[in-house]
Amino acid sequence: MKIFPAIDLKDGKAVRLTQGDYSKVEVFFENPLEVLDYFNSNNSENLHIVDLDGAKDGSTQNYETIKSIVENSNFFVQVGGGIRDEERIKKYLDLGVNRVILGTIAVQNEAFLIDMIAKYGDKIAVGVDAKNQKVAISGWEEVVELDSLDFCKRLSDIGVKTIIYTDISKDGMMTGTNLEVYKKLKEFVKSDIIASGGITYKEEIVELAKENTYGAIVGKAIYSNLLNLKEIIELAKPKEA
């Protein structure tokens, strides 16, 4: 299983929100580049970047910060937040981003999503943000009448290779993640699933890896030293038979 340390960007700074609430912002690094050394020294190979300003209003004010991160690292980088047209997709891929995550637009415009998958294949992922098992969009500010598990099944059926499933109620709460939902998804979704939202304990990493989950995103728990990044990367590796 792949571990994706998360950098959430707001106003060019690395921050974390609690339950996606833009009024509950905790700044961890004024300069997000500082965290790259930490990720490097702890054997990280992957990076999950969220443009929170982009997710909320589609703005591009964190683009230069993302550009600096990509240019100054050798990670496999996936980026999400405010990517709602092909121009932005192309801009990120041309920059060297390995995978872009579509959120709001994937909910609102399936034809566009199918077109982008046809053009860019597995470089397109979809982020499914769930609140009480309903899909949330626009930086989690709006919840639509769409069952999140049904939506994942649909995404899998139309050929989405990777789904990042976030349980908003768990995100940033440091109380653990929703392991049950990931077990459920494995039963009927062919896509690779990346677990996100509230991963706090190393036992959860072990459990997710045991279920053959493709990846796990960790944020606040590593910034708050509740999880040791190097240790969980080791725990996530396949065990020798």
Short mmCIF file of C-alpha atoms in Angstrom, two decimals:
data_model
loop_
_atom_site.label_atom_id
_atom_site.label_comp_id
_atom_site.label_asym_id
_atom_site.label_seq_id
_atom_site.Cartn_x
_atom_site.Cartn_y
_atom_site.Cartn_z
CA MET A 1 0.00 0.00 0.00
CA LYS A 2 1.24 3.46 -0.86
CA ILE A 3 1.40 6.18 1.79
CA PHE A 4 0.62 9.71 0.57
CA PRO A 5 1.64 12.45 3.02
CA ALA A 6 -0.68 15.40 2.46
CA ILE A 7 0.08 19.06 1.93
CA ASP A 8 -3.06 21.21 2.03
CA LEU A 9 -2.42 24.67 0.64
CA LYS A 10 -4.22 27.85 1.62
CA ASP A 11 -2.85 31.30 0.82
CA GLY A 12 0.44 29.62 -0.14
CA LYS A 13 0.88 28.00 3.29
CA ALA A 14 0.71 24.35 4.37
CA VAL A 15 -2.34 24.06 6.61
CA ARG A 16 -4.89 21.57 7.92
CA LEU A 17 -8.61 22.10 8.27
CA THR A 18 -10.85 20.32 10.75
CA GLN A 19 -13.77 18.53 9.03
CA GLY A 20 -13.22 20.70 5.96
CA ASP A 21 -14.19 23.86 7.85
CA TYR A 22 -12.41 26.86 6.32
CA SER A 23 -12.80 28.78 9.58
CA LYS A 24 -10.82 26.10 11.46
CA VAL A 25 -7.39 26.50 9.88
CA GLU A 26 -4.15 25.42 11.51
CA VAL A 27 -0.96 26.59 9.77
CA PHE A 28 1.84 24.01 9.93
CA PHE A 29 4.37 25.58 7.55
CA GLU A 30 4.48 29.15 6.25
CA ASN A 31 6.71 27.81 3.47
CA PRO A 32 5.46 24.39 2.27
CA LEU A 33 8.87 23.59 0.73
CA GLU A 34 10.23 23.12 4.26
CA VAL A 35 8.18 19.97 4.72
CA LEU A 36 9.72 18.27 1.66
CA ASP A 37 12.99 17.58 3.53
CA TYR A 38 11.02 15.84 6.26
CA PHE A 39 9.15 13.70 3.73
CA ASN A 40 12.40 12.87 1.92
CA SER A 41 14.28 11.90 5.07
CA ASN A 42 11.42 9.58 6.03
CA ASN A 43 11.56 7.58 2.77
CA SER A 44 8.38 9.01 1.28
CA GLU A 45 7.90 8.41 -2.45
CA ASN A 46 4.45 9.96 -2.89
CA LEU A 47 2.79 13.29 -2.21
CA HIS A 48 -0.85 14.37 -2.08
CA ILE A 49 -1.44 18.10 -2.60
CA VAL A 50 -4.78 19.83 -2.13
CA ASP A 51 -5.33 23.39 -3.28
CA LEU A 52 -7.94 24.45 -0.72
CA ASP A 53 -8.47 27.87 -2.28
CA GLY A 54 -8.98 26.23 -5.66
CA ALA A 55 -11.40 23.69 -4.20
CA LYS A 56 -13.51 26.43 -2.69
CA ASP A 57 -13.68 28.93 -5.54
CA GLY A 58 -11.66 27.56 -8.47
CA SER A 59 -8.86 30.12 -8.01
CA THR A 60 -5.23 29.43 -8.97
CA GLN A 61 -3.41 31.40 -6.28
CA ASN A 62 -1.47 28.32 -5.08
CA TYR A 63 -0.24 27.36 -8.56
CA GLU A 64 3.25 28.83 -8.08
CA THR A 65 3.63 27.04 -4.74
CA ILE A 66 2.63 23.74 -6.35
CA LYS A 67 5.07 24.44 -9.20
CA SER A 68 7.89 24.95 -6.66
CA ILE A 69 7.02 21.72 -4.85
CA VAL A 70 7.03 19.70 -8.09
CA GLU A 71 10.28 21.29 -9.30
CA ASN A 72 12.03 20.71 -5.97
CA SER A 73 11.08 17.08 -5.38
CA ASN A 74 11.15 13.64 -6.98
CA PHE A 75 7.89 12.40 -5.50
CA PHE A 76 4.99 10.86 -7.35
CA VAL A 77 2.68 13.87 -7.00
CA GLN A 78 -1.09 13.94 -7.18
CA VAL A 79 -2.93 17.27 -7.02
CA GLY A 80 -6.56 18.12 -6.40
CA GLY A 81 -8.64 21.18 -5.65
CA GLY A 82 -10.39 23.40 -8.16
CA ILE A 83 -9.49 21.38 -11.27
CA ARG A 84 -12.64 21.90 -13.31
CA ASP A 85 -11.52 22.24 -16.93
CA GLU A 86 -9.08 20.62 -19.34
CA GLU A 87 -6.83 23.67 -19.41
CA ARG A 88 -6.05 23.25 -15.70
CA ILE A 89 -5.57 19.48 -16.10
CA LYS A 90 -3.11 20.03 -18.93
CA LYS A 91 -1.31 22.79 -17.03
CA TYR A 92 -0.65 20.50 -14.07
CA LEU A 93 0.36 17.49 -16.17
CA ASP A 94 2.72 19.66 -18.25
CA LEU A 95 4.23 20.86 -14.97
CA GLY A 96 5.17 17.29 -14.07
CA VAL A 97 2.27 16.39 -11.78
CA ASN A 98 1.71 12.63 -12.13
CA ARG A 99 -2.02 12.49 -11.40
CA VAL A 100 -4.76 15.11 -11.15
CA ILE A 101 -7.81 14.66 -8.96
CA LEU A 102 -11.19 15.82 -10.19
CA GLY A 103 -13.88 16.49 -7.62
CA THR A 104 -16.77 18.86 -8.19
CA ILE A 105 -16.65 18.63 -11.99
CA ALA A 106 -16.78 14.80 -11.86
CA VAL A 107 -20.07 15.05 -9.97
CA GLN A 108 -21.54 17.77 -12.17
CA ASN A 109 -20.40 16.68 -15.63
CA GLU A 110 -19.97 12.97 -16.30
CA ALA A 111 -19.49 13.50 -20.05
CA PHE A 112 -16.47 15.72 -19.33
CA LEU A 113 -15.04 13.08 -16.97
CA ILE A 114 -15.43 10.32 -19.56
CA ASP A 115 -13.73 12.54 -22.16
CA MET A 116 -10.79 13.27 -19.82
CA ILE A 117 -10.34 9.56 -19.01
CA ALA A 118 -10.28 8.81 -22.74
CA LYS A 119 -7.57 11.46 -23.23
CA TYR A 120 -5.44 11.10 -20.10
CA GLY A 121 -6.19 7.60 -18.78
CA ASP A 122 -4.87 6.80 -15.31
CA LYS A 123 -3.51 10.33 -14.88
CA ILE A 124 -7.10 11.23 -13.93
CA ALA A 125 -8.35 10.32 -10.45
CA VAL A 126 -11.63 11.30 -8.79
CA GLY A 127 -11.96 12.52 -5.23
CA VAL A 128 -15.19 11.42 -3.56
CA ASP A 129 -15.81 13.47 -0.43
CA ALA A 130 -18.54 11.98 1.72
CA LYS A 131 -20.60 13.51 4.50
CA ASN A 132 -23.03 11.01 6.07
CA GLN A 133 -22.52 8.92 2.91
CA LYS A 134 -23.67 11.77 0.66
CA VAL A 135 -21.30 13.43 -1.82
CA ALA A 136 -19.97 16.90 -0.94
CA ILE A 137 -18.65 19.34 -3.55
CA SER A 138 -17.17 22.87 -3.85
CA GLY A 139 -14.59 22.44 -1.12
CA TRP A 140 -17.07 20.44 0.96
CA GLU A 141 -19.34 23.46 1.25
CA GLU A 142 -22.28 21.86 -0.58
CA VAL A 143 -23.74 18.37 -0.09
CA VAL A 144 -25.69 16.84 -2.98
CA GLU A 145 -28.32 14.07 -2.94
CA LEU A 146 -25.97 11.42 -4.28
CA ASP A 147 -25.01 8.29 -2.34
CA SER A 148 -21.22 8.22 -2.11
CA LEU A 149 -20.91 4.44 -2.50
CA ASP A 150 -23.24 4.37 -5.52
CA PHE A 151 -21.17 7.17 -7.03
CA CYS A 152 -17.94 5.19 -6.52
CA LYS A 153 -19.52 2.20 -8.28
CA ARG A 154 -20.50 4.43 -11.20
CA LEU A 155 -16.98 5.90 -11.41
CA SER A 156 -15.52 2.41 -11.45
CA ASP A 157 -17.93 1.35 -14.21
CA ILE A 158 -16.95 4.26 -16.47
CA GLY A 159 -13.25 3.49 -16.12
CA VAL A 160 -11.87 5.73 -13.36
CA LYS A 161 -8.62 4.02 -12.31
CA THR A 162 -8.16 5.70 -8.91
CA ILE A 163 -10.72 6.96 -6.38
CA ILE A 164 -9.73 8.97 -3.31
CA TYR A 165 -12.51 8.46 -0.79
CA THR A 166 -12.63 10.92 2.11
CA ASP A 167 -14.97 10.66 5.06
CA ILE A 168 -15.33 14.34 5.96
CA SER A 169 -16.71 13.62 9.43
CA LYS A 170 -13.37 12.00 10.31
CA ASP A 171 -11.04 14.47 8.59
CA GLY A 172 -8.70 16.32 10.92
CA MET A 173 -10.47 15.00 14.02
CA MET A 174 -7.64 12.67 15.09
CA THR A 175 -10.17 10.03 16.15
CA GLY A 176 -9.46 7.41 13.51
CA THR A 177 -10.79 6.72 10.05
CA ASN A 178 -13.86 4.88 8.74
CA LEU A 179 -12.37 1.43 8.09
CA GLU A 180 -15.76 -0.14 7.39
CA VAL A 181 -16.46 2.01 4.34
CA TYR A 182 -13.18 0.96 2.70
CA LYS A 183 -13.99 -2.71 3.27
CA LYS A 184 -17.39 -2.11 1.66
CA LEU A 185 -15.89 -0.35 -1.34
CA LYS A 186 -13.52 -3.25 -2.01
CA GLU A 187 -16.53 -5.52 -2.44
CA PHE A 188 -17.99 -3.83 -5.51
CA VAL A 189 -15.53 -1.26 -6.86
CA LYS A 190 -12.81 -2.27 -9.33
CA SER A 191 -10.91 1.04 -9.10
CA ASP A 192 -7.87 1.51 -6.87
CA ILE A 193 -9.05 3.09 -3.61
CA ILE A 194 -7.03 5.63 -1.64
CA ALA A 195 -8.29 6.02 1.93
CA SER A 196 -8.41 9.54 3.31
CA GLY A 197 -9.79 11.34 6.32
CA GLY A 198 -8.84 10.90 9.95
CA ILE A 199 -6.16 8.21 9.71
CA THR A 200 -4.60 8.50 13.17
CA TYR A 201 -3.31 5.12 14.34
CA LYS A 202 -0.72 2.76 12.89
CA GLU A 203 -3.17 -0.13 13.42
CA GLU A 204 -5.37 1.51 10.78
CA ILE A 205 -2.48 1.46 8.32
CA VAL A 206 -1.97 -2.26 9.04
CA GLU A 207 -5.69 -2.94 8.60
CA LEU A 208 -5.98 -0.98 5.34
CA ALA A 209 -2.87 -2.69 3.95
CA LYS A 210 -4.29 -6.09 4.93
CA GLU A 211 -7.42 -5.26 2.91
CA ASN A 212 -5.17 -4.57 -0.11
CA THR A 213 -6.17 -0.91 -0.16
CA TYR A 214 -4.17 0.84 -2.89
CA GLY A 215 -3.18 3.87 -0.81
CA ALA A 216 -3.70 5.94 2.32
CA ILE A 217 -3.43 9.70 2.77
CA VAL A 218 -2.03 10.93 6.07
CA GLY A 219 -1.97 14.56 7.13
CA LYS A 220 -2.58 15.95 10.57
CA ALA A 221 -1.42 12.78 12.36
CA ILE A 222 2.11 13.08 10.94
CA TYR A 223 2.30 16.85 11.45
CA SER A 224 1.20 16.33 15.06
CA ASN A 225 3.69 13.46 15.55
CA LEU A 226 0.97 10.93 16.32
CA LEU A 227 2.20 8.83 13.42
CA ASN A 228 5.82 8.26 12.45
CA LEU A 229 5.99 8.59 8.66
CA LYS A 230 8.95 6.25 8.17
CA GLU A 231 7.30 3.60 10.35
CA ILE A 232 3.94 3.66 8.58
CA ILE A 233 5.60 3.51 5.15
CA GLU A 234 7.26 0.27 6.34
CA LEU A 235 3.99 -1.03 7.82
CA ALA A 236 2.21 -0.41 4.52
CA LYS A 237 4.64 -2.54 2.51
CA PRO A 238 3.55 -6.05 1.47
CA LYS A 239 4.51 -8.65 4.04
CA GLU A 240 6.68 -11.57 2.98
CA ALA A 241 4.72 -14.81 2.90
#
